[in-house]
Amino acid sequence: MTAARFMRAGLVLLLLAMVLRPVWFTPLLAPFAPAGGPVLYERSPLWSLTLGHLGLVLVASLAATIVAVGLAIFVTRPAGAAFLPLSRTVTNIGQTFPPVAVLALAVPALGFGSGPTLVALFLYGLLPIFDNAVTGLRTLPPVTIEAARGIGMSPRQRLISVELPLALPVILTGVRLSVVIALGTATIGSTVAARTLGEVIIAGLLTNNTAFVLQGGIITGLIAVLIYDAMILLQNRLARTRDA
C-alpha cells in the first residue's frame, strides 16, 4: 500500500470513528469543553446529521450539475451562442448573493427546513460547473470534431459520443469545486432548521463550547477532503482512459 493509500484509509477510519464512536475522542476534546459542560454533542446522533448533510449536498449538487451542464451545452451550440452573456449572469447570481441572504429570502416562501438550504446550495454551485463545462466544450480538438463530422455523425451523436466524453474531465473539475463549496456552505443550513453538521457547530458557538465546534468542523473537513480526493482520482482515471 502506497503512502497516499495508507493516508486515505486512515482518514476514512478516522471519519467513521468520529461519526459512529465519538466517545473514543472524549479525552482529546475534554480540554476544549467549558468547565462542567458536556464534551460530546448528544442532542442528535452524529451519523444522522452526517447523512442529512451529505444528502443535501448530493441533491443540490446533482441538480446544479444537470442545469449547469445543460445550459453550457445550449450556449455552445450555434442556436444558443447569443445567450452566453445572459447565462453567465444567471449562474453568477449564487456567487453574488451570500448564502445567508439566499436563506433569508427563501424561508418566507419555503419555510424552515431543508428547502431554503437546497436553494442556496443549488445557486451557489452553478457557476463553477457552468464555467468549466463551457470551457471543456469550447476547447475540444477541432480535428476530432471534424473527424466525427466526416464519418457522418449527427450533432446529437457528436455531443453524446465525442464532445461530452472529451470534456468530462474538465466538467468534473467544476463539479468537484462545487461539491466542496456545498459541503462547507451546508453547515449554515442549520440556522433555518436543516439537519446538517452545522447544528453541532452552531450549538458550540452559542454555548461557548469549542469541543462541539471541533466535532462538527473536523467531521465536515474530513468529508470534504475525502470527496475532493475521490473526485480527483476519478478525474485522473477518466483522463488516462481518454488519452489511451
JSON list of C-alpha atoms in Angstrom, two decimals:
[
{"chain": "A", "resi": 1, "resn": "MET", "atom": "CA", "xyz": [0.00, 0.00, 0.00]},
{"chain": "A", "resi": 2, "resn": "THR", "atom": "CA", "xyz": [1.44, 3.36, -1.04]},
{"chain": "A", "resi": 3, "resn": "ALA", "atom": "CA", "xyz": [1.71, 6.26, 1.39]},
{"chain": "A", "resi": 4, "resn": "ALA", "atom": "CA", "xyz": [-1.22, 8.03, -0.32]},
{"chain": "A", "resi": 5, "resn": "ARG", "atom": "CA", "xyz": [-3.46, 4.99, 0.02]},
{"chain": "A", "resi": 6, "resn": "PHE", "atom": "CA", "xyz": [-2.41, 4.49, 3.61]},
{"chain": "A", "resi": 7, "resn": "MET", "atom": "CA", "xyz": [-3.25, 8.11, 4.43]},
{"chain": "A", "resi": 8, "resn": "ARG", "atom": "CA", "xyz": [-6.55, 7.84, 2.59]},
{"chain": "A", "resi": 9, "resn": "ALA", "atom": "CA", "xyz": [-7.53, 4.72, 4.52]},
{"chain": "A", "resi": 10, "resn": "GLY", "atom": "CA", "xyz": [-6.51, 6.40, 7.77]},
{"chain": "A", "resi": 11, "resn": "LEU", "atom": "CA", "xyz": [-8.74, 9.40, 7.07]},
{"chain": "A", "resi": 12, "resn": "VAL", "atom": "CA", "xyz": [-11.69, 7.15, 6.26]},
{"chain": "A", "resi": 13, "resn": "LEU", "atom": "CA", "xyz": [-11.24, 5.23, 9.52]},
{"chain": "A", "resi": 14, "resn": "LEU", "atom": "CA", "xyz": [-10.91, 8.48, 11.46]},
{"chain": "A", "resi": 15, "resn": "LEU", "atom": "CA", "xyz": [-14.12, 9.81, 9.93]},
{"chain": "A", "resi": 16, "resn": "LEU", "atom": "CA", "xyz": [-16.04, 6.61, 10.69]},
{"chain": "A", "resi": 17, "resn": "ALA", "atom": "CA", "xyz": [-14.75, 6.60, 14.26]},
{"chain": "A", "resi": 18, "resn": "MET", "atom": "CA", "xyz": [-15.73, 10.23, 14.87]},
{"chain": "A", "resi": 19, "resn": "VAL", "atom": "CA", "xyz": [-19.22, 9.68, 13.46]},
{"chain": "A", "resi": 20, "resn": "LEU", "atom": "CA", "xyz": [-20.00, 6.25, 14.90]},
{"chain": "A", "resi": 21, "resn": "ARG", "atom": "CA", "xyz": [-17.90, 6.18, 18.09]},
{"chain": "A", "resi": 22, "resn": "PRO", "atom": "CA", "xyz": [-17.48, 9.81, 19.20]},
{"chain": "A", "resi": 23, "resn": "VAL", "atom": "CA", "xyz": [-16.97, 8.68, 22.81]},
{"chain": "A", "resi": 24, "resn": "TRP", "atom": "CA", "xyz": [-13.49, 7.48, 21.85]},
{"chain": "A", "resi": 25, "resn": "PHE", "atom": "CA", "xyz": [-12.47, 11.13, 21.38]},
{"chain": "A", "resi": 26, "resn": "THR", "atom": "CA", "xyz": [-13.68, 12.36, 24.76]},
{"chain": "A", "resi": 27, "resn": "PRO", "atom": "CA", "xyz": [-10.14, 12.62, 26.25]},
{"chain": "A", "resi": 28, "resn": "LEU", "atom": "CA", "xyz": [-8.97, 14.68, 23.26]},
{"chain": "A", "resi": 29, "resn": "LEU", "atom": "CA", "xyz": [-11.96, 17.04, 23.25]},
{"chain": "A", "resi": 30, "resn": "ALA", "atom": "CA", "xyz": [-12.38, 17.43, 27.01]},
{"chain": "A", "resi": 31, "resn": "PRO", "atom": "CA", "xyz": [-9.81, 20.27, 27.33]},
{"chain": "A", "resi": 32, "resn": "PHE", "atom": "CA", "xyz": [-11.86, 22.34, 24.88]},
{"chain": "A", "resi": 33, "resn": "ALA", "atom": "CA", "xyz": [-15.18, 21.96, 26.72]},
{"chain": "A", "resi": 34, "resn": "PRO", "atom": "CA", "xyz": [-16.28, 24.51, 29.34]},
{"chain": "A", "resi": 35, "resn": "ALA", "atom": "CA", "xyz": [-15.82, 23.53, 32.96]},
{"chain": "A", "resi": 36, "resn": "GLY", "atom": "CA", "xyz": [-18.64, 21.22, 33.99]},
{"chain": "A", "resi": 37, "resn": "GLY", "atom": "CA", "xyz": [-20.13, 21.32, 30.49]},
{"chain": "A", "resi": 38, "resn": "PRO", "atom": "CA", "xyz": [-20.70, 18.45, 28.06]},
{"chain": "A", "resi": 39, "resn": "VAL", "atom": "CA", "xyz": [-17.81, 17.29, 25.92]},
{"chain": "A", "resi": 40, "resn": "LEU", "atom": "CA", "xyz": [-19.73, 15.46, 23.19]},
{"chain": "A", "resi": 41, "resn": "TYR", "atom": "CA", "xyz": [-22.76, 16.68, 21.26]},
{"chain": "A", "resi": 42, "resn": "GLU", "atom": "CA", "xyz": [-25.58, 14.27, 22.09]},
{"chain": "A", "resi": 43, "resn": "ARG", "atom": "CA", "xyz": [-28.77, 16.10, 21.10]},
{"chain": "A", "resi": 44, "resn": "SER", "atom": "CA", "xyz": [-28.79, 14.31, 17.74]},
{"chain": "A", "resi": 45, "resn": "PRO", "atom": "CA", "xyz": [-26.73, 11.31, 16.57]},
{"chain": "A", "resi": 46, "resn": "LEU", "atom": "CA", "xyz": [-23.71, 12.44, 14.58]},
{"chain": "A", "resi": 47, "resn": "TRP", "atom": "CA", "xyz": [-24.28, 9.74, 11.97]},
{"chain": "A", "resi": 48, "resn": "SER", "atom": "CA", "xyz": [-27.79, 11.09, 11.37]},
{"chain": "A", "resi": 49, "resn": "LEU", "atom": "CA", "xyz": [-26.57, 14.67, 10.97]},
{"chain": "A", "resi": 50, "resn": "THR", "atom": "CA", "xyz": [-23.78, 13.49, 8.68]},
{"chain": "A", "resi": 51, "resn": "LEU", "atom": "CA", "xyz": [-26.20, 11.62, 6.43]},
{"chain": "A", "resi": 52, "resn": "GLY", "atom": "CA", "xyz": [-28.52, 14.63, 6.37]},
{"chain": "A", "resi": 53, "resn": "HIS", "atom": "CA", "xyz": [-25.60, 16.90, 5.48]},
{"chain": "A", "resi": 54, "resn": "LEU", "atom": "CA", "xyz": [-24.44, 14.61, 2.67]},
{"chain": "A", "resi": 55, "resn": "GLY", "atom": "CA", "xyz": [-27.99, 14.16, 1.38]},
{"chain": "A", "resi": 56, "resn": "LEU", "atom": "CA", "xyz": [-28.50, 17.91, 0.99]},
{"chain": "A", "resi": 57, "resn": "VAL", "atom": "CA", "xyz": [-25.16, 18.32, -0.76]},
{"chain": "A", "resi": 58, "resn": "LEU", "atom": "CA", "xyz": [-25.85, 15.37, -3.09]},
{"chain": "A", "resi": 59, "resn": "VAL", "atom": "CA", "xyz": [-29.30, 16.59, -4.14]},
{"chain": "A", "resi": 60, "resn": "ALA", "atom": "CA", "xyz": [-28.22, 20.21, -4.62]},
{"chain": "A", "resi": 61, "resn": "SER", "atom": "CA", "xyz": [-25.01, 19.28, -6.48]},
{"chain": "A", "resi": 62, "resn": "LEU", "atom": "CA", "xyz": [-26.83, 16.86, -8.77]},
{"chain": "A", "resi": 63, "resn": "ALA", "atom": "CA", "xyz": [-29.43, 19.48, -9.64]},
{"chain": "A", "resi": 64, "resn": "ALA", "atom": "CA", "xyz": [-26.75, 22.14, -10.18]},
{"chain": "A", "resi": 65, "resn": "THR", "atom": "CA", "xyz": [-24.77, 19.78, -12.42]},
{"chain": "A", "resi": 66, "resn": "ILE", "atom": "CA", "xyz": [-27.77, 18.91, -14.59]},
{"chain": "A", "resi": 67, "resn": "VAL", "atom": "CA", "xyz": [-28.81, 22.56, -15.00]},
{"chain": "A", "resi": 68, "resn": "ALA", "atom": "CA", "xyz": [-25.30, 23.98, -15.47]},
{"chain": "A", "resi": 69, "resn": "VAL", "atom": "CA", "xyz": [-24.14, 21.34, -17.96]},
{"chain": "A", "resi": 70, "resn": "GLY", "atom": "CA", "xyz": [-27.41, 21.57, -19.86]},
{"chain": "A", "resi": 71, "resn": "LEU", "atom": "CA", "xyz": [-27.06, 25.34, -20.05]},
{"chain": "A", "resi": 72, "resn": "ALA", "atom": "CA", "xyz": [-23.42, 25.02, -21.15]},
{"chain": "A", "resi": 73, "resn": "ILE", "atom": "CA", "xyz": [-24.41, 22.64, -23.94]},
{"chain": "A", "resi": 74, "resn": "PHE", "atom": "CA", "xyz": [-27.08, 25.09, -25.11]},
{"chain": "A", "resi": 75, "resn": "VAL", "atom": "CA", "xyz": [-24.82, 28.15, -25.24]},
{"chain": "A", "resi": 76, "resn": "THR", "atom": "CA", "xyz": [-22.03, 26.26, -27.03]},
{"chain": "A", "resi": 77, "resn": "ARG", "atom": "CA", "xyz": [-24.41, 25.37, -29.91]},
{"chain": "A", "resi": 78, "resn": "PRO", "atom": "CA", "xyz": [-24.85, 27.88, -32.74]},
{"chain": "A", "resi": 79, "resn": "ALA", "atom": "CA", "xyz": [-28.51, 28.43, -31.79]},
{"chain": "A", "resi": 80, "resn": "GLY", "atom": "CA", "xyz": [-27.67, 29.37, -28.20]},
{"chain": "A", "resi": 81, "resn": "ALA", "atom": "CA", "xyz": [-24.39, 31.26, -28.57]},
{"chain": "A", "resi": 82, "resn": "ALA", "atom": "CA", "xyz": [-26.12, 34.63, -28.22]},
{"chain": "A", "resi": 83, "resn": "PHE", "atom": "CA", "xyz": [-27.36, 33.66, -24.76]},
{"chain": "A", "resi": 84, "resn": "LEU", "atom": "CA", "xyz": [-23.88, 33.09, -23.30]},
{"chain": "A", "resi": 85, "resn": "PRO", "atom": "CA", "xyz": [-23.62, 36.52, -21.57]},
{"chain": "A", "resi": 86, "resn": "LEU", "atom": "CA", "xyz": [-27.10, 36.12, -20.07]},
{"chain": "A", "resi": 87, "resn": "SER", "atom": "CA", "xyz": [-26.27, 32.60, -18.91]},
{"chain": "A", "resi": 88, "resn": "ARG", "atom": "CA", "xyz": [-23.14, 33.84, -17.17]},
{"chain": "A", "resi": 89, "resn": "THR", "atom": "CA", "xyz": [-25.20, 36.48, -15.40]},
{"chain": "A", "resi": 90, "resn": "VAL", "atom": "CA", "xyz": [-27.75, 33.92, -14.24]},
{"chain": "A", "resi": 91, "resn": "THR", "atom": "CA", "xyz": [-25.15, 31.47, -12.94]},
{"chain": "A", "resi": 92, "resn": "ASN", "atom": "CA", "xyz": [-23.36, 34.32, -11.17]},
{"chain": "A", "resi": 93, "resn": "ILE", "atom": "CA", "xyz": [-26.41, 35.01, -9.04]},
{"chain": "A", "resi": 94, "resn": "GLY", "atom": "CA", "xyz": [-25.47, 32.38, -6.48]},
{"chain": "A", "resi": 95, "resn": "GLN", "atom": "CA", "xyz": [-21.99, 33.86, -6.10]},
{"chain": "A", "resi": 96, "resn": "THR", "atom": "CA", "xyz": [-23.29, 37.43, -5.93]},
{"chain": "A", "resi": 97, "resn": "PHE", "atom": "CA", "xyz": [-25.68, 36.84, -3.03]},
{"chain": "A", "resi": 98, "resn": "PRO", "atom": "CA", "xyz": [-24.21, 35.33, 0.16]},
{"chain": "A", "resi": 99, "resn": "PRO", "atom": "CA", "xyz": [-25.82, 32.00, 1.13]},
{"chain": "A", "resi": 100, "resn": "VAL", "atom": "CA", "xyz": [-27.20, 33.60, 4.29]},
{"chain": "A", "resi": 101, "resn": "ALA", "atom": "CA", "xyz": [-29.05, 36.15, 2.17]},
{"chain": "A", "resi": 102, "resn": "VAL", "atom": "CA", "xyz": [-30.46, 33.40, -0.05]},
{"chain": "A", "resi": 103, "resn": "LEU", "atom": "CA", "xyz": [-31.65, 31.54, 3.05]},
{"chain": "A", "resi": 104, "resn": "ALA", "atom": "CA", "xyz": [-33.32, 34.68, 4.38]},
{"chain": "A", "resi": 105, "resn": "LEU", "atom": "CA", "xyz": [-35.14, 35.22, 1.07]},
{"chain": "A", "resi": 106, "resn": "ALA", "atom": "CA", "xyz": [-36.11, 31.56, 0.67]},
{"chain": "A", "resi": 107, "resn": "VAL", "atom": "CA", "xyz": [-37.51, 30.96, 4.17]},
{"chain": "A", "resi": 108, "resn": "PRO", "atom": "CA", "xyz": [-40.71, 33.03, 3.67]},
{"chain": "A", "resi": 109, "resn": "ALA", "atom": "CA", "xyz": [-41.51, 31.06, 0.52]},
{"chain": "A", "resi": 110, "resn": "LEU", "atom": "CA", "xyz": [-40.34, 27.58, 1.53]},
{"chain": "A", "resi": 111, "resn": "GLY", "atom": "CA", "xyz": [-40.49, 27.66, 5.32]},
{"chain": "A", "resi": 112, "resn": "PHE", "atom": "CA", "xyz": [-37.88, 26.34, 7.69]},
{"chain": "A", "resi": 113, "resn": "GLY", "atom": "CA", "xyz": [-36.05, 23.09, 6.99]},
{"chain": "A", "resi": 114, "resn": "SER", "atom": "CA", "xyz": [-34.13, 21.67, 4.06]},
{"chain": "A", "resi": 115, "resn": "GLY", "atom": "CA", "xyz": [-35.84, 23.67, 1.30]},
{"chain": "A", "resi": 116, "resn": "PRO", "atom": "CA", "xyz": [-34.04, 27.01, 1.71]},
{"chain": "A", "resi": 117, "resn": "THR", "atom": "CA", "xyz": [-30.71, 25.23, 2.16]},
{"chain": "A", "resi": 118, "resn": "LEU", "atom": "CA", "xyz": [-31.16, 23.28, -1.07]},
{"chain": "A", "resi": 119, "resn": "VAL", "atom": "CA", "xyz": [-31.93, 26.51, -2.94]},
{"chain": "A", "resi": 120, "resn": "ALA", "atom": "CA", "xyz": [-28.83, 28.22, -1.53]},
{"chain": "A", "resi": 121, "resn": "LEU", "atom": "CA", "xyz": [-26.55, 25.26, -2.31]},
{"chain": "A", "resi": 122, "resn": "PHE", "atom": "CA", "xyz": [-28.00, 24.91, -5.80]},
{"chain": "A", "resi": 123, "resn": "LEU", "atom": "CA", "xyz": [-27.48, 28.57, -6.69]},
{"chain": "A", "resi": 124, "resn": "TYR", "atom": "CA", "xyz": [-24.02, 28.65, -5.12]},
{"chain": "A", "resi": 125, "resn": "GLY", "atom": "CA", "xyz": [-22.92, 25.57, -7.07]},
{"chain": "A", "resi": 126, "resn": "LEU", "atom": "CA", "xyz": [-23.95, 26.63, -10.57]},
{"chain": "A", "resi": 127, "resn": "LEU", "atom": "CA", "xyz": [-21.07, 28.91, -11.56]},
{"chain": "A", "resi": 128, "resn": "PRO", "atom": "CA", "xyz": [-18.05, 26.55, -11.18]},
{"chain": "A", "resi": 129, "resn": "ILE", "atom": "CA", "xyz": [-19.81, 23.78, -13.10]},
{"chain": "A", "resi": 130, "resn": "PHE", "atom": "CA", "xyz": [-21.11, 26.09, -15.84]},
{"chain": "A", "resi": 131, "resn": "ASP", "atom": "CA", "xyz": [-17.76, 27.80, -16.42]},
{"chain": "A", "resi": 132, "resn": "ASN", "atom": "CA", "xyz": [-15.86, 24.53, -16.61]},
{"chain": "A", "resi": 133, "resn": "ALA", "atom": "CA", "xyz": [-18.46, 22.90, -18.83]},
{"chain": "A", "resi": 134, "resn": "VAL", "atom": "CA", "xyz": [-18.33, 25.82, -21.27]},
{"chain": "A", "resi": 135, "resn": "THR", "atom": "CA", "xyz": [-14.53, 25.73, -21.26]},
{"chain": "A", "resi": 136, "resn": "GLY", "atom": "CA", "xyz": [-14.45, 21.98, -21.79]},
{"chain": "A", "resi": 137, "resn": "LEU", "atom": "CA", "xyz": [-16.92, 22.08, -24.69]},
{"chain": "A", "resi": 138, "resn": "ARG", "atom": "CA", "xyz": [-15.30, 25.09, -26.39]},
{"chain": "A", "resi": 139, "resn": "THR", "atom": "CA", "xyz": [-11.70, 23.81, -26.28]},
{"chain": "A", "resi": 140, "resn": "LEU", "atom": "CA", "xyz": [-12.19, 20.41, -27.89]},
{"chain": "A", "resi": 141, "resn": "PRO", "atom": "CA", "xyz": [-9.64, 19.40, -30.57]},
{"chain": "A", "resi": 142, "resn": "PRO", "atom": "CA", "xyz": [-11.03, 20.64, -33.91]},
{"chain": "A", "resi": 143, "resn": "VAL", "atom": "CA", "xyz": [-9.50, 17.66, -35.70]},
{"chain": "A", "resi": 144, "resn": "THR", "atom": "CA", "xyz": [-11.52, 15.24, -33.57]},
{"chain": "A", "resi": 145, "resn": "ILE", "atom": "CA", "xyz": [-14.77, 17.13, -34.16]},
{"chain": "A", "resi": 146, "resn": "GLU", "atom": "CA", "xyz": [-14.12, 17.26, -37.91]},
{"chain": "A", "resi": 147, "resn": "ALA", "atom": "CA", "xyz": [-13.35, 13.54, -37.95]},
{"chain": "A", "resi": 148, "resn": "ALA", "atom": "CA", "xyz": [-16.65, 12.80, -36.18]},
{"chain": "A", "resi": 149, "resn": "ARG", "atom": "CA", "xyz": [-18.48, 15.02, -38.66]},
{"chain": "A", "resi": 150, "resn": "GLY", "atom": "CA", "xyz": [-16.64, 13.35, -41.55]},
{"chain": "A", "resi": 151, "resn": "ILE", "atom": "CA", "xyz": [-17.84, 9.86, -40.66]},
{"chain": "A", "resi": 152, "resn": "GLY", "atom": "CA", "xyz": [-21.43, 11.07, -40.74]},
{"chain": "A", "resi": 153, "resn": "MET", "atom": "CA", "xyz": [-22.23, 11.61, -37.06]},
{"chain": "A", "resi": 154, "resn": "SER", "atom": "CA", "xyz": [-25.23, 13.82, -36.38]},
{"chain": "A", "resi": 155, "resn": "PRO", "atom": "CA", "xyz": [-24.85, 16.79, -33.98]},
{"chain": "A", "resi": 156, "resn": "ARG", "atom": "CA", "xyz": [-26.57, 14.74, -31.26]},
{"chain": "A", "resi": 157, "resn": "GLN", "atom": "CA", "xyz": [-24.24, 11.79, -31.81]},
{"chain": "A", "resi": 158, "resn": "ARG", "atom": "CA", "xyz": [-21.19, 14.04, -31.75]},
{"chain": "A", "resi": 159, "resn": "LEU", "atom": "CA", "xyz": [-22.32, 15.60, -28.49]},
{"chain": "A", "resi": 160, "resn": "ILE", "atom": "CA", "xyz": [-23.01, 12.32, -26.71]},
{"chain": "A", "resi": 161, "resn": "SER", "atom": "CA", "xyz": [-20.24, 10.16, -28.14]},
{"chain": "A", "resi": 162, "resn": "VAL", "atom": "CA", "xyz": [-17.42, 12.65, -28.68]},
{"chain": "A", "resi": 163, "resn": "GLU", "atom": "CA", "xyz": [-17.82, 16.08, -27.10]},
{"chain": "A", "resi": 164, "resn": "LEU", "atom": "CA", "xyz": [-19.13, 15.21, -23.63]},
{"chain": "A", "resi": 165, "resn": "PRO", "atom": "CA", "xyz": [-16.66, 12.31, -23.06]},
{"chain": "A", "resi": 166, "resn": "LEU", "atom": "CA", "xyz": [-13.74, 14.55, -24.08]},
{"chain": "A", "resi": 167, "resn": "ALA", "atom": "CA", "xyz": [-14.95, 17.45, -21.95]},
{"chain": "A", "resi": 168, "resn": "LEU", "atom": "CA", "xyz": [-15.83, 15.29, -18.94]},
{"chain": "A", "resi": 169, "resn": "PRO", "atom": "CA", "xyz": [-12.52, 15.70, -17.02]},
{"chain": "A", "resi": 170, "resn": "VAL", "atom": "CA", "xyz": [-12.83, 19.49, -17.24]},
{"chain": "A", "resi": 171, "resn": "ILE", "atom": "CA", "xyz": [-16.50, 19.36, -16.26]},
{"chain": "A", "resi": 172, "resn": "LEU", "atom": "CA", "xyz": [-15.63, 17.17, -13.26]},
{"chain": "A", "resi": 173, "resn": "THR", "atom": "CA", "xyz": [-13.19, 19.83, -12.07]},
{"chain": "A", "resi": 174, "resn": "GLY", "atom": "CA", "xyz": [-16.09, 22.25, -11.79]},
{"chain": "A", "resi": 175, "resn": "VAL", "atom": "CA", "xyz": [-18.29, 19.64, -10.13]},
{"chain": "A", "resi": 176, "resn": "ARG", "atom": "CA", "xyz": [-15.53, 18.93, -7.60]},
{"chain": "A", "resi": 177, "resn": "LEU", "atom": "CA", "xyz": [-15.19, 22.59, -6.69]},
{"chain": "A", "resi": 178, "resn": "SER", "atom": "CA", "xyz": [-18.96, 22.95, -6.46]},
{"chain": "A", "resi": 179, "resn": "VAL", "atom": "CA", "xyz": [-19.34, 19.94, -4.17]},
{"chain": "A", "resi": 180, "resn": "VAL", "atom": "CA", "xyz": [-16.59, 21.09, -1.80]},
{"chain": "A", "resi": 181, "resn": "ILE", "atom": "CA", "xyz": [-18.13, 24.56, -1.63]},
{"chain": "A", "resi": 182, "resn": "ALA", "atom": "CA", "xyz": [-21.52, 22.98, -0.91]},
{"chain": "A", "resi": 183, "resn": "LEU", "atom": "CA", "xyz": [-20.10, 20.80, 1.87]},
{"chain": "A", "resi": 184, "resn": "GLY", "atom": "CA", "xyz": [-18.89, 23.85, 3.74]},
{"chain": "A", "resi": 185, "resn": "THR", "atom": "CA", "xyz": [-21.85, 26.06, 2.93]},
{"chain": "A", "resi": 186, "resn": "ALA", "atom": "CA", "xyz": [-24.38, 23.43, 4.04]},
{"chain": "A", "resi": 187, "resn": "THR", "atom": "CA", "xyz": [-23.38, 23.99, 7.67]},
{"chain": "A", "resi": 188, "resn": "ILE", "atom": "CA", "xyz": [-25.27, 27.29, 7.71]},
{"chain": "A", "resi": 189, "resn": "GLY", "atom": "CA", "xyz": [-28.44, 25.41, 6.81]},
{"chain": "A", "resi": 190, "resn": "SER", "atom": "CA", "xyz": [-28.86, 24.58, 10.48]},
{"chain": "A", "resi": 191, "resn": "THR", "atom": "CA", "xyz": [-29.72, 28.22, 11.10]},
{"chain": "A", "resi": 192, "resn": "VAL", "atom": "CA", "xyz": [-33.03, 27.51, 9.34]},
{"chain": "A", "resi": 193, "resn": "ALA", "atom": "CA", "xyz": [-33.57, 24.08, 10.94]},
{"chain": "A", "resi": 194, "resn": "ALA", "atom": "CA", "xyz": [-31.97, 21.91, 8.26]},
{"chain": "A", "resi": 195, "resn": "ARG", "atom": "CA", "xyz": [-30.37, 18.78, 9.69]},
{"chain": "A", "resi": 196, "resn": "THR", "atom": "CA", "xyz": [-26.67, 19.23, 8.96]},
{"chain": "A", "resi": 197, "resn": "LEU", "atom": "CA", "xyz": [-23.39, 19.13, 10.85]},
{"chain": "A", "resi": 198, "resn": "GLY", "atom": "CA", "xyz": [-23.78, 22.86, 11.26]},
{"chain": "A", "resi": 199, "resn": "GLU", "atom": "CA", "xyz": [-26.15, 22.03, 14.13]},
{"chain": "A", "resi": 200, "resn": "VAL", "atom": "CA", "xyz": [-23.15, 20.84, 16.15]},
{"chain": "A", "resi": 201, "resn": "ILE", "atom": "CA", "xyz": [-21.01, 23.86, 15.24]},
{"chain": "A", "resi": 202, "resn": "ILE", "atom": "CA", "xyz": [-23.77, 26.38, 15.97]},
{"chain": "A", "resi": 203, "resn": "ALA", "atom": "CA", "xyz": [-24.55, 24.72, 19.30]},
{"chain": "A", "resi": 204, "resn": "GLY", "atom": "CA", "xyz": [-20.89, 25.06, 20.23]},
{"chain": "A", "resi": 205, "resn": "LEU", "atom": "CA", "xyz": [-20.78, 28.71, 19.27]},
{"chain": "A", "resi": 206, "resn": "LEU", "atom": "CA", "xyz": [-23.95, 29.51, 21.21]},
{"chain": "A", "resi": 207, "resn": "THR", "atom": "CA", "xyz": [-22.72, 27.77, 24.37]},
{"chain": "A", "resi": 208, "resn": "ASN", "atom": "CA", "xyz": [-19.07, 28.76, 24.02]},
{"chain": "A", "resi": 209, "resn": "ASN", "atom": "CA", "xyz": [-18.20, 25.06, 23.78]},
{"chain": "A", "resi": 210, "resn": "THR", "atom": "CA", "xyz": [-15.20, 24.67, 21.49]},
{"chain": "A", "resi": 211, "resn": "ALA", "atom": "CA", "xyz": [-15.41, 20.89, 21.77]},
{"chain": "A", "resi": 212, "resn": "PHE", "atom": "CA", "xyz": [-18.70, 20.93, 19.86]},
{"chain": "A", "resi": 213, "resn": "VAL", "atom": "CA", "xyz": [-17.24, 23.25, 17.23]},
{"chain": "A", "resi": 214, "resn": "LEU", "atom": "CA", "xyz": [-14.29, 20.92, 16.76]},
{"chain": "A", "resi": 215, "resn": "GLN", "atom": "CA", "xyz": [-16.55, 17.89, 16.44]},
{"chain": "A", "resi": 216, "resn": "GLY", "atom": "CA", "xyz": [-18.66, 19.38, 13.68]},
{"chain": "A", "resi": 217, "resn": "GLY", "atom": "CA", "xyz": [-15.78, 21.14, 11.96]},
{"chain": "A", "resi": 218, "resn": "ILE", "atom": "CA", "xyz": [-13.43, 18.16, 11.85]},
{"chain": "A", "resi": 219, "resn": "ILE", "atom": "CA", "xyz": [-16.10, 15.80, 10.50]},
{"chain": "A", "resi": 220, "resn": "THR", "atom": "CA", "xyz": [-17.09, 18.32, 7.83]},
{"chain": "A", "resi": 221, "resn": "GLY", "atom": "CA", "xyz": [-13.45, 18.87, 6.91]},
{"chain": "A", "resi": 222, "resn": "LEU", "atom": "CA", "xyz": [-12.72, 15.13, 6.67]},
{"chain": "A", "resi": 223, "resn": "ILE", "atom": "CA", "xyz": [-15.71, 14.59, 4.40]},
{"chain": "A", "resi": 224, "resn": "ALA", "atom": "CA", "xyz": [-14.61, 17.47, 2.14]},
{"chain": "A", "resi": 225, "resn": "VAL", "atom": "CA", "xyz": [-11.03, 16.17, 1.89]},
{"chain": "A", "resi": 226, "resn": "LEU", "atom": "CA", "xyz": [-12.12, 12.60, 1.12]},
{"chain": "A", "resi": 227, "resn": "ILE", "atom": "CA", "xyz": [-14.69, 13.61, -1.50]},
{"chain": "A", "resi": 228, "resn": "TYR", "atom": "CA", "xyz": [-12.23, 16.02, -3.12]},
{"chain": "A", "resi": 229, "resn": "ASP", "atom": "CA", "xyz": [-9.60, 13.28, -3.24]},
{"chain": "A", "resi": 230, "resn": "ALA", "atom": "CA", "xyz": [-12.06, 10.71, -4.63]},
{"chain": "A", "resi": 231, "resn": "MET", "atom": "CA", "xyz": [-13.13, 13.06, -7.41]},
{"chain": "A", "resi": 232, "resn": "ILE", "atom": "CA", "xyz": [-9.50, 13.79, -8.33]},
{"chain": "A", "resi": 233, "resn": "LEU", "atom": "CA", "xyz": [-8.89, 10.04, -8.62]},
{"chain": "A", "resi": 234, "resn": "LEU", "atom": "CA", "xyz": [-11.96, 9.69, -10.83]},
{"chain": "A", "resi": 235, "resn": "GLN", "atom": "CA", "xyz": [-10.91, 12.64, -12.98]},
{"chain": "A", "resi": 236, "resn": "ASN", "atom": "CA", "xyz": [-7.38, 11.26, -13.43]},
{"chain": "A", "resi": 237, "resn": "ARG", "atom": "CA", "xyz": [-8.73, 7.83, -14.37]},
{"chain": "A", "resi": 238, "resn": "LEU", "atom": "CA", "xyz": [-11.04, 9.35, -16.96]},
{"chain": "A", "resi": 239, "resn": "ALA", "atom": "CA", "xyz": [-8.16, 11.42, -18.37]},
{"chain": "A", "resi": 240, "resn": "ARG", "atom": "CA", "xyz": [-5.98, 8.32, -18.68]},
{"chain": "A", "resi": 241, "resn": "THR", "atom": "CA", "xyz": [-8.82, 6.44, -20.39]},
{"chain": "A", "resi": 242, "resn": "ARG", "atom": "CA", "xyz": [-9.31, 9.30, -22.82]},
{"chain": "A", "resi": 243, "resn": "ASP", "atom": "CA", "xyz": [-5.60, 9.51, -23.65]},
{"chain": "A", "resi": 244, "resn": "ALA", "atom": "CA", "xyz": [-5.20, 5.75, -24.03]}
]
